[in-house]
Tab-separated table of C-alpha atoms and ligand atoms in Angstrom:
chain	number	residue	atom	x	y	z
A	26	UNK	CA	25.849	56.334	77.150
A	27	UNK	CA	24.517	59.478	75.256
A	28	UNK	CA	28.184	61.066	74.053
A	29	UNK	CA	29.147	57.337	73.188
A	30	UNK	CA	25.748	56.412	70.684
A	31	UNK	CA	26.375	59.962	69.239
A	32	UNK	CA	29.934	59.361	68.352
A	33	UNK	CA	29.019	56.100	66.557
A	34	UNK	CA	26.319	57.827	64.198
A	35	UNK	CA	28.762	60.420	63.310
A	36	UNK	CA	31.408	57.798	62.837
A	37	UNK	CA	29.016	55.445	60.714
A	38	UNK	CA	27.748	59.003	58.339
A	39	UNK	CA	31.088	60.075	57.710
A	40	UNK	CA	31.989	56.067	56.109
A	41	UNK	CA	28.789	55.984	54.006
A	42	UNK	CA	29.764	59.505	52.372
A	43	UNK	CA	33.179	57.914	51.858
A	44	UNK	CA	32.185	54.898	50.725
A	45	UNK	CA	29.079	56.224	48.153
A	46	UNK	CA	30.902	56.927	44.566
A	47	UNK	CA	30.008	60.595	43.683
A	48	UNK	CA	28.252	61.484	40.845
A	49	UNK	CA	30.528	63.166	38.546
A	50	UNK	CA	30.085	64.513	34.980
A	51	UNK	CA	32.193	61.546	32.909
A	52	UNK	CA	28.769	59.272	34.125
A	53	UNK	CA	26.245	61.930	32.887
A	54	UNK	CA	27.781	61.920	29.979
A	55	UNK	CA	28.388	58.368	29.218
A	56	UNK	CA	24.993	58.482	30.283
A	57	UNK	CA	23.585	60.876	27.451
A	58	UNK	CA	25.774	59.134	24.459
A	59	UNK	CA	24.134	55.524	25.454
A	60	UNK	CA	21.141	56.230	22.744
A	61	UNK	CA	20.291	53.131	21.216
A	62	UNK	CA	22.707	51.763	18.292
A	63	UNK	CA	20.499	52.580	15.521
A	64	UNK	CA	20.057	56.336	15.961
A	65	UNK	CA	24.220	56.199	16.399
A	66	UNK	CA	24.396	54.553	13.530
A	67	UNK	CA	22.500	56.797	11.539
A	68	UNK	CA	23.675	60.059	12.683
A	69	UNK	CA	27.247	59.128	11.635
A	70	UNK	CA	26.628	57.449	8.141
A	71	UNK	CA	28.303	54.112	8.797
A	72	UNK	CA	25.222	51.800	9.249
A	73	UNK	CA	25.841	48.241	7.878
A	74	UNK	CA	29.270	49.436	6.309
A	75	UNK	CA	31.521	48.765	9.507
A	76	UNK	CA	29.831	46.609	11.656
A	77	UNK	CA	27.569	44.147	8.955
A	78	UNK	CA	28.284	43.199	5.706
A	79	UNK	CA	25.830	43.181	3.340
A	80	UNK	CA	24.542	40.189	1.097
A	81	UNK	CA	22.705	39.405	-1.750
A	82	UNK	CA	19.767	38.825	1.077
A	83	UNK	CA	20.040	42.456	2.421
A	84	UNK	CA	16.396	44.417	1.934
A	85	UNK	CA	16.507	47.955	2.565
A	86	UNK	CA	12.909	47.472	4.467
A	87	UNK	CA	14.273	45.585	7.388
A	88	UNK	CA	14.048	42.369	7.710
A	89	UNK	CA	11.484	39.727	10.465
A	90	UNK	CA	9.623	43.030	11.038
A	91	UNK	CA	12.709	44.738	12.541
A	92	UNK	CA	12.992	48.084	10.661
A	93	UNK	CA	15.652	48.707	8.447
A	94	UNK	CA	18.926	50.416	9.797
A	95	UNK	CA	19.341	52.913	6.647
A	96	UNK	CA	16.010	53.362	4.200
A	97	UNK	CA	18.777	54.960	1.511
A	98	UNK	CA	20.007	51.765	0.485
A	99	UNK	CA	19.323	50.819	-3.061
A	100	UNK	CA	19.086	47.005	-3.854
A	101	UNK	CA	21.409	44.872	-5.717
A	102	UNK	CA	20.173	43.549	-8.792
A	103	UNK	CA	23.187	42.601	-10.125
A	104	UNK	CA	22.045	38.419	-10.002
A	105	UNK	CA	19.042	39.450	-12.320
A	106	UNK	CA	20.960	41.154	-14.997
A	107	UNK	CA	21.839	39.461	-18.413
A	108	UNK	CA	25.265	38.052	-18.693
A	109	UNK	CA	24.778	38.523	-22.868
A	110	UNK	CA	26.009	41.126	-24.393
A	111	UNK	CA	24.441	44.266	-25.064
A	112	UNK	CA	23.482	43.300	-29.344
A	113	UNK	CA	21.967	40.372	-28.097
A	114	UNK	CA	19.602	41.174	-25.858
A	115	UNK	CA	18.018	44.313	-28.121
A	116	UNK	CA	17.953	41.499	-30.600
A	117	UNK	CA	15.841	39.331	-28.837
A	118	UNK	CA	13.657	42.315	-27.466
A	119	UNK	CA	12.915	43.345	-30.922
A	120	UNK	CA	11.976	39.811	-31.949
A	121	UNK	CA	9.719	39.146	-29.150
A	122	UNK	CA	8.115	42.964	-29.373
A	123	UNK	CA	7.300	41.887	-33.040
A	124	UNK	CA	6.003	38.733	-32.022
A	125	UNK	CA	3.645	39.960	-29.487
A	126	UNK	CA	2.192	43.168	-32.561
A	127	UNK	CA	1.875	40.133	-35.092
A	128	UNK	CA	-0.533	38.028	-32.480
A	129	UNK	CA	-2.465	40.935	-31.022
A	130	UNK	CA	-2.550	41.960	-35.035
A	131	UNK	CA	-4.089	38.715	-36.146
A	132	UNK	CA	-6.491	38.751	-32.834
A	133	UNK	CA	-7.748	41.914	-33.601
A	134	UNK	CA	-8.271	40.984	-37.368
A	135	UNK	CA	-10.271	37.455	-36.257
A	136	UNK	CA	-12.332	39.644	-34.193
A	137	UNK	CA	-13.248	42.510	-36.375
A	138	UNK	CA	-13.630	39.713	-39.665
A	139	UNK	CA	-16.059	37.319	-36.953
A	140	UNK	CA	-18.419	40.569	-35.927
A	141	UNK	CA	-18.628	41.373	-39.566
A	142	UNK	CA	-19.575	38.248	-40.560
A	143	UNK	CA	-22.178	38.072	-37.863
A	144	UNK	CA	-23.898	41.244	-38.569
A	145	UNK	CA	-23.696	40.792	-42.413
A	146	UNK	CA	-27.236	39.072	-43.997
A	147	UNK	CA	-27.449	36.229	-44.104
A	148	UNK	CA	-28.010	33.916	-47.269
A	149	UNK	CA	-31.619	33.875	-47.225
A	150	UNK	CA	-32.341	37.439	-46.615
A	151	UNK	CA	-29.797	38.386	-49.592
A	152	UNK	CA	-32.409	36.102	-51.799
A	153	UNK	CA	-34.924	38.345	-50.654
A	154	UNK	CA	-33.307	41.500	-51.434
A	155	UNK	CA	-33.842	40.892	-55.340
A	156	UNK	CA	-36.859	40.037	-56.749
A	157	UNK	CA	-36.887	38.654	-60.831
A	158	UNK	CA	-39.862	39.323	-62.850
A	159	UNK	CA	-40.749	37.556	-65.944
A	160	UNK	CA	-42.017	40.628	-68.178
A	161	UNK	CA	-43.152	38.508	-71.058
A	162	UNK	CA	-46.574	37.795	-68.845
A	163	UNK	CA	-47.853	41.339	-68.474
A	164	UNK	CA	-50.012	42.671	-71.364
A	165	UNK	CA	-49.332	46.194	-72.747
A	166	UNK	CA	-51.898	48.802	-70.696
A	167	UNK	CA	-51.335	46.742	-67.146
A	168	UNK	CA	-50.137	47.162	-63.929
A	169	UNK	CA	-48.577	44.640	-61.728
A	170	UNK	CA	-48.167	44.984	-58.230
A	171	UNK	CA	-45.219	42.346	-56.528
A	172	UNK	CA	-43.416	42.918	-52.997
A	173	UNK	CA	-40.062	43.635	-52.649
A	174	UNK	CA	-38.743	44.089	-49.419
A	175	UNK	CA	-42.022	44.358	-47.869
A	176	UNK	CA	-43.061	47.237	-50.286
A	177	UNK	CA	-45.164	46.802	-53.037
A	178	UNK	CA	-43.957	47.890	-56.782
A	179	UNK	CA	-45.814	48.545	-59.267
A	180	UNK	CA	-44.918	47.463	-62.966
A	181	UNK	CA	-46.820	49.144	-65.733
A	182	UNK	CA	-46.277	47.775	-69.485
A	183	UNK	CA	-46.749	51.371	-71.035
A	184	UNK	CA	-48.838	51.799	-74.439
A	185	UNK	CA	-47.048	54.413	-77.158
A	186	UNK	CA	-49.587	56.984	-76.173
A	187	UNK	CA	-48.969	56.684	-72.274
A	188	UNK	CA	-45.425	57.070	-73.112
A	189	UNK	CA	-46.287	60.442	-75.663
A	190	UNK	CA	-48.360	61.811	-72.825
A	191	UNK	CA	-45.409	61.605	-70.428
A	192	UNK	CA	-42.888	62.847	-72.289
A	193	UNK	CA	-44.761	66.066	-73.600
A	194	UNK	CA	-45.084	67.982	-70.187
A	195	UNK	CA	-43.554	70.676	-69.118
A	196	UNK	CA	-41.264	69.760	-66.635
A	197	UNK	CA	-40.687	73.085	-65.299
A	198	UNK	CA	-44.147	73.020	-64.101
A	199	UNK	CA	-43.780	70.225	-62.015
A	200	UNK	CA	-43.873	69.893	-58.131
A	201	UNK	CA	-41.309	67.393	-58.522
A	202	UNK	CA	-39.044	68.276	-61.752
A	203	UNK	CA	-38.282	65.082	-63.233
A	204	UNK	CA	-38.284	64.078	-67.193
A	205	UNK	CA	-39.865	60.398	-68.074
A	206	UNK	CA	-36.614	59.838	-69.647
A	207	UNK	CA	-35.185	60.008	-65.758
A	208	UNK	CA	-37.634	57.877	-64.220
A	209	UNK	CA	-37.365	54.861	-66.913
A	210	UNK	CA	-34.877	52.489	-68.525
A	211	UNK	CA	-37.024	51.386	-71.011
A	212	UNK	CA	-39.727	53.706	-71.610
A	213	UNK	CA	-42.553	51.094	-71.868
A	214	UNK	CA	-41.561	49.638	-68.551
A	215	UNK	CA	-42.479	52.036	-65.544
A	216	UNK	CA	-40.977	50.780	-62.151
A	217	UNK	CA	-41.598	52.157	-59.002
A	218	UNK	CA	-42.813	51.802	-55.392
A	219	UNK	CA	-46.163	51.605	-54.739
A	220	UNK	CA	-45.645	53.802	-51.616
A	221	UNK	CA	-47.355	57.604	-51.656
A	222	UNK	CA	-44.213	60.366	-50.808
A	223	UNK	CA	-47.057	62.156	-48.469
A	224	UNK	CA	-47.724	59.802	-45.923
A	225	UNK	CA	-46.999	55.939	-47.246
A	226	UNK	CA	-50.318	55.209	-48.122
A	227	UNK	CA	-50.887	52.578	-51.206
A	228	UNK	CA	-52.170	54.930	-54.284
A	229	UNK	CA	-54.714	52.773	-56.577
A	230	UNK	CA	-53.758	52.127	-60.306
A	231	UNK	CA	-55.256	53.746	-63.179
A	232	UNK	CA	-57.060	56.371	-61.416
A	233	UNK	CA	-56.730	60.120	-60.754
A	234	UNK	CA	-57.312	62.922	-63.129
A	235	UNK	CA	-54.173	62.313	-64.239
A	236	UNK	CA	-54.785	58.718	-66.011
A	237	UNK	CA	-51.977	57.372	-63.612
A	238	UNK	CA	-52.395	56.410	-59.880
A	239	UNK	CA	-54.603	58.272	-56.887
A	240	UNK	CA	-53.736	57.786	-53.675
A	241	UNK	CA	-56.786	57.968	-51.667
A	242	UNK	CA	-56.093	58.544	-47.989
A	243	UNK	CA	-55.600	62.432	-48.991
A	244	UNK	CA	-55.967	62.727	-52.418
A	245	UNK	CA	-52.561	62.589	-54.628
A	246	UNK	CA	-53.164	62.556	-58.048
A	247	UNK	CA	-49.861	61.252	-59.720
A	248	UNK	CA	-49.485	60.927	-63.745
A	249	UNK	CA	-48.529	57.940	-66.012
A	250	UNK	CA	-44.710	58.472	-64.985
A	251	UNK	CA	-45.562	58.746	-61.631
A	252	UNK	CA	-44.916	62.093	-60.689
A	253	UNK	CA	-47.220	63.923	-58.557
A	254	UNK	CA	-49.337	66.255	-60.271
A	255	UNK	CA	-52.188	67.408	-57.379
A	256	UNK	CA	-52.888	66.766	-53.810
A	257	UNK	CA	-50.302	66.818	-50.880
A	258	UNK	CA	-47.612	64.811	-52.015
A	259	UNK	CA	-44.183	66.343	-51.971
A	260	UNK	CA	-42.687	64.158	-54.184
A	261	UNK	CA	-43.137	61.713	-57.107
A	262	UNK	CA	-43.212	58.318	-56.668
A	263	UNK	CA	-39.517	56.575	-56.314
A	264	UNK	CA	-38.061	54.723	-58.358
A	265	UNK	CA	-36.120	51.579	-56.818
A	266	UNK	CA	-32.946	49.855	-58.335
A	267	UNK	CA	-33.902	47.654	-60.937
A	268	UNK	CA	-31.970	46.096	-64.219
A	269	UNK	CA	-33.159	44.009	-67.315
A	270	UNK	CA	-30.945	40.988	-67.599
A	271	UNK	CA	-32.307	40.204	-70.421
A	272	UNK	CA	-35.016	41.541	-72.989
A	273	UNK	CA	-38.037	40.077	-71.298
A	274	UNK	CA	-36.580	39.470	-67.617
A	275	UNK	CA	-36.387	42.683	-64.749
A	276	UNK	CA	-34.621	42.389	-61.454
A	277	UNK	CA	-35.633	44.968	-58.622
A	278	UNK	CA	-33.156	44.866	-56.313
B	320	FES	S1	-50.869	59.342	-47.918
B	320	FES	FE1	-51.256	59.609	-49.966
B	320	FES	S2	-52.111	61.527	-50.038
B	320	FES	FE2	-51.706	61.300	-47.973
């Protein structure tokens, strides 16, 4: 029984190595070029040429989340481009380029006229700015005191001698070198604001050693032009922007 069972395993070993295909070197090859299409595709350069024709369709980013066979494809835009000629088309650029600077010119001008005209005055504060005085009311030797602008002015009808005893000074000698003939239109009609240059105090009229106003906070004498003369001051009195319309009429402002 033994030499029998033993001849039948030998027989049935030596028909299995017959019968097994052997591995041989065309499979391992074939094995090693079956990459997947893609990579083939892209290592020889003919992606999409040979095997799929492109369309109009075709995105270079793949398409239903499958990534694109070759990135280095540039899209056709040739549906989007003019069919016009070349004259044409600049033409109509130009117009609409000088369209578009003529509306954004007229917005900007509506803008820049509208925040002007809201942060001008207004009507009722430009009535305020000027103030008219009827000078036929104030007696020669007086001073009137009015507001302008929230300031008060003083108006002083000058006699000849007030007038003689500002005009012969020495100017030179003066804190504040100023002639009369600089400080008045008229030189019976003295103008100026009632507001002391040292520290805006309201100096009191016919006073002083000077025989013109004293302001009394600190002591500023100031003569019958108005120009300081003693005390801290700096400066004489100003003189705001006035006219005379007419003989009898002034307007401060
Ligand atoms: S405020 Fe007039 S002297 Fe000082």
């Amino acid at each position: 029984m033994r030499p029998v069972t033993q001849a039948a395993t030998s027989a049935a070993r030596k028909w299995t190595r017959h019968a097994l295909p052997k591995p041989s070197r065309a499979a391992a090859t074939s094995f090693t070029v079956s990459q997947p299409e893609s990579q083939r595709r892209l290592a020889t350069g003919t992606a999409g040429a040979a095997s799929h024709s492109p369309t109009s369709f075709d995105s270079p980013f793949g398409q239903s989340g499958r990534p694109a066979d070759n990135t280095n494809k540039v899209p056709n835009f040739g549906q989007y481009m003019s069919r016009s000629n070349e004259s044409t088309n600049r033409v109509f650029q130009y117009f609409m380029v000088g369209s578009m600077g003529l509306l954004t010119a007229a917005g900007a001008k509506a803008t820049v006229q509208d925040f002007l005209v809201n942060m001008s005055a207004s009507a009722d504060v430009l009535a305020m700015a000027k103030v008219e005085v009827d000078l036929g009311s104030i007696p020669e030797g007086k001073n009137v005191i009015i507001k302008w602008r929230g300031k008060p002015v003083f108006i002083r009808h000058r006699t000849e001698g007030e007038i003689k005893e500002a005009e012969n000074i020495k100017v030179e000698s003066l804190r504040d070198p100023q002639a009369d003939s600089e400080r008045v239109k008229k030189p019976e009609w003295l103008i100026m604001l009632g507001v002391c240059t040292h520290l805006g105090c309201v100096p009191i009229g016919e006073a002083g050693d000077f025989g013109g106003w004293f302001c009394p906070c600190h002591g500023s004498h100031y003569d019958i032009s108005g120009r300081v003369r003693k005390g801290p001051a700096p400066l004489n009195l100003e003189v705001p922007e006035y006219d005379f319309p007419e003989d009898d009429k002034l307007v401060i402002g």
